[in-house]
Tab-separated table of C-alpha atoms and ligand atoms in Angstrom:
chain	number	residue	atom	x	y	z
A	85	MET	CA	103.292	95.896	127.567
A	86	LYS	CA	105.815	97.205	130.110
A	87	ALA	CA	105.752	100.825	131.182
A	88	ASP	CA	108.707	103.227	130.921
A	89	ILE	CA	107.973	104.906	134.212
A	90	GLY	CA	105.628	104.561	137.181
A	91	LEU	CA	103.913	107.310	139.121
A	92	ILE	CA	102.411	107.195	142.595
A	93	GLY	CA	99.951	109.880	143.676
A	94	LEU	CA	97.159	111.042	141.426
A	95	ALA	CA	96.318	114.429	142.924
A	96	THR	CA	96.128	117.142	140.267
A	97	MET	CA	99.894	117.557	139.896
A	98	GLY	CA	100.385	113.791	139.619
A	99	GLN	CA	97.605	113.397	137.066
A	100	ASN	CA	98.877	116.232	134.928
A	101	LEU	CA	102.454	115.002	135.030
A	102	ALA	CA	101.262	111.533	134.016
A	103	LEU	CA	99.409	113.056	131.057
A	104	ASN	CA	102.463	115.116	130.143
A	105	ILE	CA	104.725	112.034	130.239
A	106	GLU	CA	102.263	110.031	128.134
A	107	ARG	CA	101.912	112.858	125.614
A	108	ASN	CA	105.685	112.648	125.165
A	109	GLN	CA	105.358	109.087	123.868
A	110	TYR	CA	106.063	107.155	127.066
A	111	THR	CA	103.964	104.418	128.582
A	112	ILE	CA	103.264	105.188	132.215
A	113	ALA	CA	101.935	103.003	135.020
A	114	VAL	CA	100.024	104.806	137.764
A	115	TYR	CA	98.983	103.957	141.296
A	116	ASN	CA	96.956	105.874	143.849
A	117	ARG	CA	96.236	104.980	147.464
A	118	THR	CA	92.511	105.547	147.060
A	119	THR	CA	91.168	103.326	144.307
A	120	GLU	CA	88.288	105.677	143.396
A	121	ARG	CA	90.709	108.358	142.234
A	122	LEU	CA	92.694	105.836	140.211
A	123	ASP	CA	89.527	104.553	138.522
A	124	GLU	CA	88.314	108.063	137.874
A	125	PHE	CA	91.633	108.958	136.245
A	126	ILE	CA	92.099	105.900	134.042
A	127	ASN	CA	88.490	106.022	132.914
A	128	GLY	CA	88.514	109.804	132.545
A	129	LYS	CA	91.473	111.997	131.570
A	130	GLY	CA	93.703	108.953	131.161
A	131	PHE	CA	91.247	106.975	129.023
A	132	GLU	CA	92.541	105.333	125.817
A	133	LYS	CA	96.060	106.527	126.531
A	134	ASN	CA	99.273	104.639	127.186
A	135	ILE	CA	98.493	104.760	130.882
A	136	ILE	CA	98.302	101.547	132.896
A	137	GLY	CA	96.299	101.671	136.114
A	138	CYS	CA	97.779	99.533	138.909
A	139	TYR	CA	95.827	98.618	142.024
A	140	ASP	CA	98.791	97.882	144.271
A	141	VAL	CA	102.478	98.756	144.324
A	142	GLU	CA	103.548	95.167	143.619
A	143	ASN	CA	101.597	95.284	140.395
A	144	LEU	CA	103.058	98.717	139.636
A	145	CYS	CA	106.606	97.406	140.116
A	146	ASN	CA	105.930	94.315	137.992
A	147	THR	CA	104.560	96.510	135.200
A	148	LEU	CA	107.758	98.560	134.848
A	149	LYS	CA	110.743	98.085	132.553
A	150	LYS	CA	114.048	97.612	134.385
A	151	PRO	CA	115.678	99.465	135.941
A	152	ARG	CA	112.362	100.615	137.332
A	153	ILE	CA	111.742	104.357	137.530
A	154	ILE	CA	109.077	105.418	140.015
A	155	LEU	CA	108.033	109.025	140.491
A	156	LEU	CA	106.362	109.924	143.799
A	157	MET	CA	103.914	112.829	143.532
A	158	ILE	CA	102.666	112.809	147.085
A	159	LYS	CA	102.518	115.060	150.128
A	160	ALA	CA	105.872	115.807	151.734
A	161	GLY	CA	106.723	114.193	155.063
A	162	LYS	CA	105.583	110.801	156.347
A	163	PRO	CA	103.688	109.803	153.170
A	164	VAL	CA	107.033	109.798	151.298
A	165	ASP	CA	108.663	107.503	153.874
A	166	ASP	CA	105.572	105.269	153.876
A	167	SER	CA	105.574	104.963	150.085
A	168	ILE	CA	109.294	104.130	150.026
A	169	SER	CA	108.750	101.395	152.639
A	170	MET	CA	105.822	100.061	150.639
A	171	LEU	CA	107.885	99.932	147.449
A	172	LEU	CA	111.092	98.453	148.833
A	173	PRO	CA	110.044	94.766	148.922
A	174	PHE	CA	109.349	94.902	145.172
A	175	LEU	CA	112.459	96.783	144.028
A	176	GLU	CA	115.894	95.564	142.977
A	177	PRO	CA	119.316	97.210	143.119
A	178	GLY	CA	119.603	99.694	140.275
A	179	ASP	CA	115.951	100.768	140.452
A	180	ILE	CA	115.190	104.460	140.828
A	181	ILE	CA	112.820	106.375	143.075
A	182	ILE	CA	112.171	110.069	142.404
A	183	ASP	CA	110.454	112.298	144.936
A	184	GLY	CA	108.759	115.057	142.926
A	185	GLY	CA	107.092	116.746	145.912
A	186	ASN	CA	108.137	119.689	148.078
A	187	SER	CA	110.182	117.600	150.517
A	188	PHE	CA	112.510	119.171	153.031
A	189	PHE	CA	116.036	118.756	151.691
A	190	SER	CA	117.453	117.070	154.789
A	191	ASP	CA	114.719	114.401	154.548
A	192	THR	CA	115.888	113.818	150.991
A	193	ILE	CA	119.500	113.445	152.160
A	194	ARG	CA	118.385	110.930	154.813
A	195	ARG	CA	116.273	108.923	152.354
A	196	LEU	CA	119.001	108.898	149.742
A	197	LYS	CA	121.534	107.491	152.223
A	198	LYS	CA	119.132	104.808	153.386
A	199	LEU	CA	118.300	103.734	149.836
A	200	GLU	CA	121.876	103.933	148.625
A	201	ASN	CA	122.742	101.197	151.135
A	202	LYS	CA	120.193	98.986	149.414
A	203	GLY	CA	121.457	99.831	145.936
A	204	ILE	CA	118.352	101.875	145.072
A	205	HIS	CA	119.040	105.213	143.384
A	206	TYR	CA	117.198	108.250	144.699
A	207	LEU	CA	116.450	111.633	143.198
A	208	GLY	CA	114.834	114.543	145.012
A	209	ALA	CA	113.333	116.618	142.239
A	210	GLY	CA	111.705	119.943	142.945
A	211	ILE	CA	108.943	120.480	140.399
A	212	SER	CA	107.419	123.907	139.897
A	213	GLY	CA	104.662	125.258	137.737
A	214	GLY	CA	101.422	124.326	139.425
A	215	GLU	CA	98.738	122.320	137.671
A	216	GLU	CA	99.223	123.930	134.286
A	217	GLY	CA	102.996	123.578	134.408
A	218	ALA	CA	102.744	119.901	135.296
A	219	LEU	CA	100.607	119.328	132.216
A	220	LYS	CA	102.307	121.575	129.677
A	221	GLY	CA	105.875	121.592	130.958
A	222	PRO	CA	107.104	122.355	134.466
A	223	SER	CA	110.474	123.551	135.624
A	224	ILE	CA	112.310	120.613	137.216
A	225	MET	CA	115.166	120.714	139.728
A	226	PRO	CA	116.523	117.174	140.149
A	227	GLY	CA	119.197	116.444	142.733
A	228	GLY	CA	120.633	113.276	144.212
A	229	SER	CA	121.981	110.176	142.492
A	230	LEU	CA	123.824	111.080	139.294
A	231	GLU	CA	123.369	107.489	138.164
A	232	ALA	CA	119.592	107.880	138.488
A	233	TRP	CA	119.717	111.160	136.595
A	234	LYS	CA	121.350	109.441	133.601
A	235	HIS	CA	118.348	107.109	133.397
A	236	VAL	CA	115.672	109.783	133.677
A	237	GLU	CA	117.371	112.616	131.806
A	238	GLU	CA	115.657	111.823	128.513
A	239	ILE	CA	112.131	111.703	129.969
A	240	PHE	CA	112.634	114.809	132.126
A	241	THR	CA	114.163	116.762	129.270
A	242	LYS	CA	111.129	115.956	127.128
A	243	ILE	CA	108.426	116.785	129.672
A	244	THR	CA	109.993	119.960	131.042
A	245	ALA	CA	109.318	123.526	129.896
A	246	LYS	CA	111.661	124.962	127.261
A	247	ILE	CA	113.074	128.410	126.765
A	248	ASN	CA	114.242	129.062	123.211
A	249	GLY	CA	114.394	125.293	122.796
A	250	ASP	CA	116.560	124.730	125.885
A	251	PRO	CA	115.087	122.621	128.688
A	252	CYS	CA	114.205	124.143	132.060
A	253	CYS	CA	115.644	121.127	133.795
A	254	SER	CA	119.173	119.949	134.429
A	255	TYR	CA	120.957	118.013	137.157
A	256	ILE	CA	121.330	120.307	140.151
A	257	GLY	CA	123.752	118.497	142.435
A	258	SER	CA	124.146	115.649	144.896
A	259	ASP	CA	121.782	114.477	147.664
A	260	GLY	CA	119.382	117.273	148.751
A	261	ALA	CA	120.462	119.923	146.215
A	262	GLY	CA	117.320	119.703	144.054
A	263	HIS	CA	114.912	120.096	146.929
A	264	TYR	CA	117.039	122.861	148.445
A	265	VAL	CA	116.920	124.819	145.199
A	266	LYS	CA	113.144	124.288	145.020
A	267	MET	CA	112.853	125.555	148.611
A	268	VAL	CA	114.734	128.741	147.687
A	269	HIS	CA	112.578	129.038	144.555
A	270	ASN	CA	109.554	129.026	146.830
A	271	GLY	CA	111.140	131.572	149.176
A	272	ILE	CA	111.627	133.890	146.207
A	273	GLU	CA	108.062	133.082	145.110
A	274	TYR	CA	106.823	134.280	148.527
A	275	SER	CA	108.738	137.568	148.292
A	276	ASP	CA	107.732	138.155	144.656
A	277	MET	CA	104.083	137.679	145.628
A	278	GLN	CA	104.399	139.894	148.701
A	279	LEU	CA	106.109	142.685	146.727
A	280	ILE	CA	103.422	142.625	144.048
A	281	SER	CA	100.734	142.682	146.739
A	282	GLU	CA	102.325	145.660	148.482
A	283	ILE	CA	102.477	147.615	145.224
A	284	TYR	CA	98.866	146.672	144.456
A	285	TYR	CA	97.861	147.958	147.888
A	286	ILE	CA	99.800	151.224	147.551
A	287	LEU	CA	98.166	151.980	144.196
A	288	LYS	CA	94.747	150.980	145.469
A	289	LYS	CA	94.972	153.071	148.651
A	290	PHE	CA	96.532	156.219	147.188
A	291	LEU	CA	94.813	156.380	143.838
A	292	ASN	CA	91.486	154.781	144.724
A	293	LEU	CA	91.732	152.589	141.674
A	294	THR	CA	89.325	149.744	141.071
A	295	ALA	CA	90.618	146.239	140.590
A	296	TYR	CA	89.864	146.555	136.874
A	297	GLU	CA	91.933	149.732	136.588
A	298	LEU	CA	94.751	148.080	138.497
A	299	ALA	CA	94.563	145.087	136.154
A	300	LYS	CA	95.411	147.389	133.245
A	301	ILE	CA	98.493	148.709	135.031
A	302	PHE	CA	99.829	145.224	135.725
A	303	ALA	CA	99.047	144.114	132.178
A	304	GLU	CA	101.023	147.099	130.896
A	305	TRP	CA	103.963	146.307	133.174
A	306	ASP	CA	103.949	142.750	131.919
A	307	LYS	CA	105.006	144.091	128.510
A	308	GLY	CA	108.268	145.470	129.944
A	309	ASP	CA	111.058	144.547	132.360
A	310	LEU	CA	108.610	143.174	134.891
A	311	ASN	CA	107.287	140.600	132.431
A	312	SER	CA	106.640	137.493	134.497
A	313	TYR	CA	104.106	134.817	135.273
A	314	LEU	CA	103.185	136.379	138.631
A	315	ILE	CA	102.591	139.846	137.138
A	316	LYS	CA	100.548	138.275	134.342
A	317	ILE	CA	98.314	136.269	136.672
A	318	THR	CA	97.896	139.341	138.883
A	319	SER	CA	96.429	141.269	135.945
A	320	LYS	CA	94.121	138.330	135.159
A	321	ILE	CA	93.053	137.951	138.806
A	322	LEU	CA	92.211	141.656	139.079
A	323	LEU	CA	89.910	141.434	136.058
A	324	GLU	CA	87.832	138.603	137.474
A	325	GLU	CA	84.266	139.339	138.586
A	326	ASP	CA	82.577	137.562	141.498
A	327	PRO	CA	79.601	135.748	139.949
A	328	VAL	CA	77.534	136.227	143.135
A	329	THR	CA	78.034	139.892	144.053
A	330	LYS	CA	79.358	141.124	140.703
A	331	ASN	CA	82.163	142.859	142.612
A	332	PRO	CA	85.763	142.267	141.555
A	333	LEU	CA	86.449	138.771	142.881
A	334	VAL	CA	89.702	139.888	144.539
A	335	ASP	CA	87.732	142.305	146.730
A	336	MET	CA	85.613	139.412	147.991
A	337	ILE	CA	88.605	137.326	149.092
A	338	LEU	CA	89.513	137.405	152.779
A	339	ASP	CA	92.881	139.085	153.450
A	340	SER	CA	94.299	136.152	155.380
A	341	ALA	CA	97.114	134.285	153.621
A	342	LYS	CA	97.859	130.613	154.113
A	343	GLN	CA	101.124	128.751	153.583
A	344	LYS	CA	102.423	125.223	153.456
A	345	GLY	CA	105.848	125.973	154.899
A	346	THR	CA	108.430	126.098	152.123
A	347	GLY	CA	108.951	129.867	152.532
A	348	LYS	CA	109.413	129.371	156.261
A	349	TRP	CA	111.985	126.641	155.597
A	350	ALA	CA	113.924	128.977	153.300
A	351	SER	CA	114.025	131.609	156.046
A	352	GLN	CA	115.025	129.088	158.686
A	353	GLU	CA	117.799	127.714	156.506
A	354	ALA	CA	119.025	131.215	155.761
A	355	LEU	CA	119.206	131.907	159.496
A	356	GLU	CA	121.122	128.666	159.996
A	357	MET	CA	123.517	129.667	157.247
A	358	GLY	CA	123.851	133.269	158.469
A	359	VAL	CA	122.677	134.615	155.099
A	360	PRO	CA	120.277	137.582	155.264
A	361	VAL	CA	117.092	137.017	153.243
A	362	PRO	CA	114.884	139.737	154.779
A	363	SER	CA	112.505	140.010	151.821
A	364	ILE	CA	111.717	136.301	151.959
A	365	THR	CA	111.380	136.290	155.736
A	366	GLU	CA	109.245	139.442	155.744
A	367	ALA	CA	106.995	137.787	153.179
A	368	VAL	CA	106.519	134.866	155.579
A	369	TYR	CA	105.840	137.257	158.468
A	370	ALA	CA	103.391	139.209	156.310
A	371	ARG	CA	101.394	136.009	155.752
A	372	ASN	CA	101.589	135.275	159.497
A	373	ILE	CA	100.270	138.678	160.506
A	374	SER	CA	97.580	138.636	157.816
A	375	SER	CA	96.296	135.335	159.159
A	376	LYS	CA	95.758	136.851	162.621
A	377	ARG	CA	92.723	138.608	161.268
A	378	GLU	CA	90.576	138.615	164.413
A	379	GLU	CA	93.429	140.111	166.412
A	380	ARG	CA	94.091	142.733	163.728
A	381	LEU	CA	90.446	143.761	163.708
A	382	GLU	CA	90.532	144.224	167.484
A	383	ALA	CA	93.810	146.154	167.252
A	384	SER	CA	92.408	148.432	164.562
A	385	LYS	CA	89.871	149.754	167.074
A	386	LEU	CA	92.629	150.850	169.432
A	387	LEU	CA	95.750	151.645	167.462
A	388	THR	CA	95.863	154.819	165.423
A	389	GLY	CA	97.735	155.840	162.280
A	390	PRO	CA	97.444	158.203	159.328
A	391	THR	CA	94.807	157.879	156.619
A	392	PRO	CA	96.559	157.389	153.260
A	393	GLN	CA	96.428	160.467	151.091
A	394	PHE	CA	98.157	161.351	147.859
A	395	SER	CA	97.663	164.582	145.979
A	396	GLY	CA	100.316	164.128	143.303
A	397	GLU	CA	100.117	163.026	139.700
A	398	LYS	CA	98.718	159.532	139.196
A	399	SER	CA	101.078	158.650	136.363
A	400	ILE	CA	104.104	159.666	138.468
A	401	LEU	CA	103.120	157.351	141.295
A	402	VAL	CA	102.376	154.477	138.914
A	403	GLU	CA	105.793	154.795	137.289
A	404	ALA	CA	107.532	155.164	140.668
A	405	THR	CA	105.880	151.989	141.972
A	406	ARG	CA	106.962	150.118	138.851
A	407	LYS	CA	110.559	151.086	139.437
A	408	ALA	CA	110.308	150.340	143.163
A	409	LEU	CA	109.014	146.884	142.330
A	410	ILE	CA	111.882	146.144	139.955
A	411	ALA	CA	114.522	147.348	142.424
A	412	ALA	CA	113.053	145.391	145.334
A	413	LYS	CA	112.691	142.314	143.153
A	414	ILE	CA	116.391	142.482	142.281
A	415	CYS	CA	117.228	142.594	146.006
A	416	SER	CA	115.000	139.651	146.747
A	417	TYR	CA	116.642	137.537	144.015
A	418	ALA	CA	120.052	138.706	145.234
A	419	GLN	CA	119.138	137.320	148.670
A	420	GLY	CA	117.864	134.012	147.275
A	421	PHE	CA	120.948	133.465	145.127
A	422	SER	CA	123.262	134.396	148.026
A	423	LEU	CA	121.566	131.690	150.051
A	424	LEU	CA	122.095	129.189	147.237
A	425	LYS	CA	125.746	130.134	147.005
A	426	ALA	CA	126.262	129.676	150.746
A	427	ALA	CA	124.412	126.340	150.746
A	428	SER	CA	126.445	125.169	147.782
A	429	ASP	CA	129.666	125.820	149.713
A	430	GLU	CA	128.325	124.326	152.929
A	431	TYR	CA	126.986	121.111	151.369
A	432	LYS	CA	129.591	120.867	148.576
A	433	TRP	CA	126.901	120.844	145.882
A	434	GLU	CA	128.833	122.942	143.358
A	435	LEU	CA	125.585	124.585	142.300
A	436	ASN	CA	125.693	126.227	138.904
A	437	LEU	CA	123.763	129.421	139.627
A	438	SER	CA	123.568	130.348	135.954
A	439	ASN	CA	121.901	127.005	135.186
A	440	ILE	CA	119.490	127.476	138.045
A	441	ALA	CA	118.446	130.853	136.630
A	442	GLN	CA	118.015	129.103	133.278
A	443	ILE	CA	115.804	126.399	134.823
A	444	TRP	CA	113.613	129.106	136.361
A	445	ARG	CA	113.179	131.024	133.093
A	446	ASN	CA	110.125	129.028	132.093
A	447	GLY	CA	107.641	126.562	133.538
A	448	CYS	CA	107.937	127.614	137.178
A	449	ILE	CA	105.969	130.099	139.250
A	450	ILE	CA	108.775	132.694	139.370
A	451	ARG	CA	109.467	132.569	135.637
A	452	ALA	CA	110.318	136.049	134.449
A	453	ARG	CA	112.081	137.851	131.626
A	454	PHE	CA	114.445	139.256	134.241
A	455	LEU	CA	115.951	135.791	134.869
A	456	LYS	CA	117.766	135.963	131.546
A	457	GLN	CA	119.963	138.692	133.032
A	458	VAL	CA	120.455	136.645	136.190
A	459	LYS	CA	121.623	133.771	134.026
A	460	VAL	CA	124.032	136.042	132.170
A	461	ALA	CA	125.361	137.570	135.399
A	462	PHE	CA	126.358	134.174	136.814
A	463	GLN	CA	127.615	133.045	133.423
A	464	GLN	CA	129.994	135.994	133.315
A	465	ASP	CA	131.127	135.409	136.879
A	466	LYS	CA	130.224	132.089	138.432
A	467	ASP	CA	131.631	133.242	141.785
A	468	LEU	CA	129.673	136.506	141.864
A	469	SER	CA	129.045	136.953	145.575
A	470	ASN	CA	125.892	139.034	145.197
A	471	LEU	CA	123.668	139.802	142.223
A	472	LEU	CA	123.741	143.474	143.233
A	473	LEU	CA	127.407	143.575	142.198
A	474	ASP	CA	126.582	142.702	138.594
A	475	SER	CA	126.730	145.840	136.465
A	476	TYR	CA	123.358	145.248	134.760
A	477	PHE	CA	121.566	145.033	138.105
A	478	SER	CA	123.538	147.807	139.833
A	479	ASP	CA	122.643	150.075	136.894
A	480	VAL	CA	118.933	149.217	137.143
A	481	ILE	CA	119.006	150.036	140.847
A	482	LYS	CA	120.899	153.247	140.161
A	483	THR	CA	118.141	154.436	137.851
A	484	SER	CA	115.253	153.247	140.023
A	485	GLN	CA	116.340	153.970	143.573
A	486	GLU	CA	115.077	157.533	143.745
A	487	ASP	CA	111.577	156.296	142.910
A	488	TRP	CA	111.981	153.334	145.235
A	489	ARG	CA	112.862	155.625	148.146
A	490	PHE	CA	109.989	157.947	147.241
A	491	VAL	CA	107.482	155.061	147.303
A	492	VAL	CA	108.834	153.661	150.582
A	493	ASN	CA	108.721	157.141	152.184
A	494	LEU	CA	105.215	157.770	150.980
A	495	ALA	CA	103.946	154.413	152.251
A	496	VAL	CA	105.647	154.799	155.629
A	497	GLU	CA	104.377	158.367	156.082
A	498	ASN	CA	100.867	157.238	155.298
A	499	GLY	CA	100.860	154.131	157.440
A	500	ILE	CA	100.775	151.585	154.630
A	501	PRO	CA	102.599	148.387	155.605
A	502	ILE	CA	105.357	147.527	153.140
A	503	PRO	CA	107.535	144.926	154.900
A	504	ALA	CA	109.059	143.429	151.754
A	505	LEU	CA	109.547	146.680	149.857
A	506	SER	CA	111.177	148.473	152.792
A	507	SER	CA	113.266	145.536	154.029
A	508	ALA	CA	114.650	145.119	150.523
A	509	LEU	CA	115.682	148.782	150.594
A	510	SER	CA	117.328	148.358	154.005
A	511	TYR	CA	119.108	145.288	152.663
A	512	TYR	CA	120.401	147.353	149.764
A	513	ASP	CA	121.476	150.225	152.021
A	514	SER	CA	123.157	147.885	154.505
A	515	TYR	CA	124.991	146.056	151.749
A	516	ARG	CA	126.238	149.166	149.982
A	517	ASN	CA	127.244	151.113	153.083
A	518	PRO	CA	130.928	151.125	153.999
A	519	SER	CA	130.016	151.763	157.640
A	520	LEU	CA	127.257	150.302	159.774
A	521	PRO	CA	126.334	150.907	163.414
A	522	ALA	CA	127.656	147.488	164.433
A	523	ASN	CA	130.521	149.212	166.279
A	524	LEU	CA	127.997	150.232	168.924
A	525	ILE	CA	126.638	146.694	169.131
A	526	GLN	CA	130.150	145.418	169.744
A	527	ALA	CA	130.664	148.048	172.432
A	528	GLN	CA	127.402	147.056	174.140
A	529	ARG	CA	128.390	143.373	174.015
A	530	ASP	CA	131.734	144.217	175.538
A	531	TYR	CA	130.101	146.376	178.218
A	532	PHE	CA	127.712	143.782	179.535
A	533	GLY	CA	129.463	140.560	178.629
A	534	ALA	CA	133.167	141.316	178.067
A	535	HIS	CA	132.737	139.773	174.608
A	536	GLY	CA	135.524	141.852	173.127
A	537	PHE	CA	135.802	143.798	169.878
A	538	GLU	CA	138.153	144.402	166.986
A	539	ARG	CA	139.580	147.896	166.504
A	540	VAL	CA	139.552	150.070	163.385
A	541	ASP	CA	143.227	150.956	163.899
A	542	LYS	CA	144.478	147.401	164.447
A	543	GLU	CA	144.689	144.199	162.429
A	544	GLN	CA	141.356	142.424	161.992
A	545	GLY	CA	141.005	139.319	164.101
A	546	LEU	CA	142.771	140.792	167.126
A	547	ILE	CA	140.282	141.032	169.995
A	548	TYR	CA	140.339	143.793	172.571
A	549	HIS	CA	138.368	144.213	175.747
A	550	TYR	CA	137.879	147.549	177.445
A	551	GLU	CA	138.333	147.226	181.204
A	552	LYS	CA	137.058	150.621	182.241
A	553	TRP	CA	133.509	150.983	180.912
A	554	ALA	CA	131.844	153.479	183.302
A	555	PRO	CA	129.595	151.582	185.755
A	556	LEU	CA	125.865	152.330	185.825
A	557	ASP	CA	124.712	154.847	188.420
A	558	GLU	CA	122.583	153.029	191.012
A	559	ASP	CA	118.882	153.998	190.736
B	1055	6PG	C1	105.379	125.764	142.579
B	1055	6PG	C2	104.694	126.189	143.849
B	1055	6PG	C3	104.082	124.997	144.503
B	1055	6PG	C4	103.001	125.350	145.517
B	1055	6PG	C5	103.489	126.103	146.677
B	1055	6PG	C6	102.442	126.882	147.374
B	1055	6PG	O1	106.556	126.060	142.483
B	1055	6PG	O2	104.738	125.177	141.716
B	1055	6PG	O3	105.618	126.761	144.712
B	1055	6PG	O4	105.104	124.203	145.002
B	1055	6PG	O5	101.983	126.038	144.912
B	1055	6PG	O6	104.001	125.138	147.553
B	1055	6PG	O7	102.983	127.193	148.566
B	1055	6PG	P1	102.212	127.849	149.751
B	1055	6PG	O8	100.958	127.043	149.989
B	1055	6PG	O9	103.164	127.737	150.883
B	1055	6PG	O10	101.906	129.231	149.323
């Protein structure tokens, strides 16, 4: 029996995707570098299923129908290049390799070019949804060879998550587009998580609520506009009890966040592109500063600040934080989509932002009810330059900004760090303001470097330099 598709890499995501593919009536051949894991899988979760265990890549390639389709579910970086090199001797023109990991998009572009020269089709497919998503239906963002996509469309459409029957997977664009979109997905994931954590912390500090009480608030919010996977899991996490101490488990977890780098990449790419994504970048910084725990503990002995206090009505603060979270979330998505738009122009990907919102509506980590409106916004105007300009979102911000400002003020006055919440507000205020203090920056640049400036009373583009800036008095 020949297999429809091959998969390399049987870590949890790989195993679950293999099971998902098999459940959808395909025969799958699997290979893993360490034989023990392969044996464990084919004799365990993969037992008595249409799953063929292969002990080397030659065998894997010989087991596949032609053109061969091979899905790599391995760590990003060198392992991907190594696996491609290992496969090449056993592939023929027309065969297809898919990288389903979190690869950096420019690596995907490089690999695609190299393989294209050999007639091998390459797809870089961002896959989101964690272990559960991989098994039950992830969100998939495939980019690269359109020819390859035509061959895998049927399988991917079957295994992906659905929203009202529509698949959360469609062709994203050429070369690195799929992995780029996944990178931005992860950047938004970072800021979503940071925003939720800041709100959790505000409520905890001001209202002295227990994790269990906080769980109820998040569960309640999940019934409304904030309905999303991340809000839902937050309410579940807060309910969990530590089996050892019997304290809420969350209170026993060290406040030092780790990261694998996709959020950082999104920030770096945004800087390259000149697109502001402060909420994403602040979320990366927040993880950085949290991980310097020893240093923070030392600093806390020396550096002073207010002790959080709140004497107002609990229900008022809870409702204000809910609105602040929605408004900041809109700004963070506005930033992420602006980055996608800029990248689409730069790399000529012709990204369909409405489709991307659709793909993210189910299966992935940032799935949220809210994405339906994002989809509609870009459907109504595919060239919308910023989500904040869509009337649905500008109206939501109109009705929530008073609360948002109240929450930011309160946190700042009381010394509670809110980098994502406050930077989102500054983003909003910068974007909506007809005047910014950049005139002074231009003057300073002209003073010390004769860099020139444009004038408010002259045509834009004409550069003036002021010759007579007063010299500094000598000290
Ligand atoms: C997803 C996740 C997934 C992974 C993150 C975690 O979409 O399914 O984003 O790709 O869990 O890479 O990233 P950090 O370790 O950087 O938080």
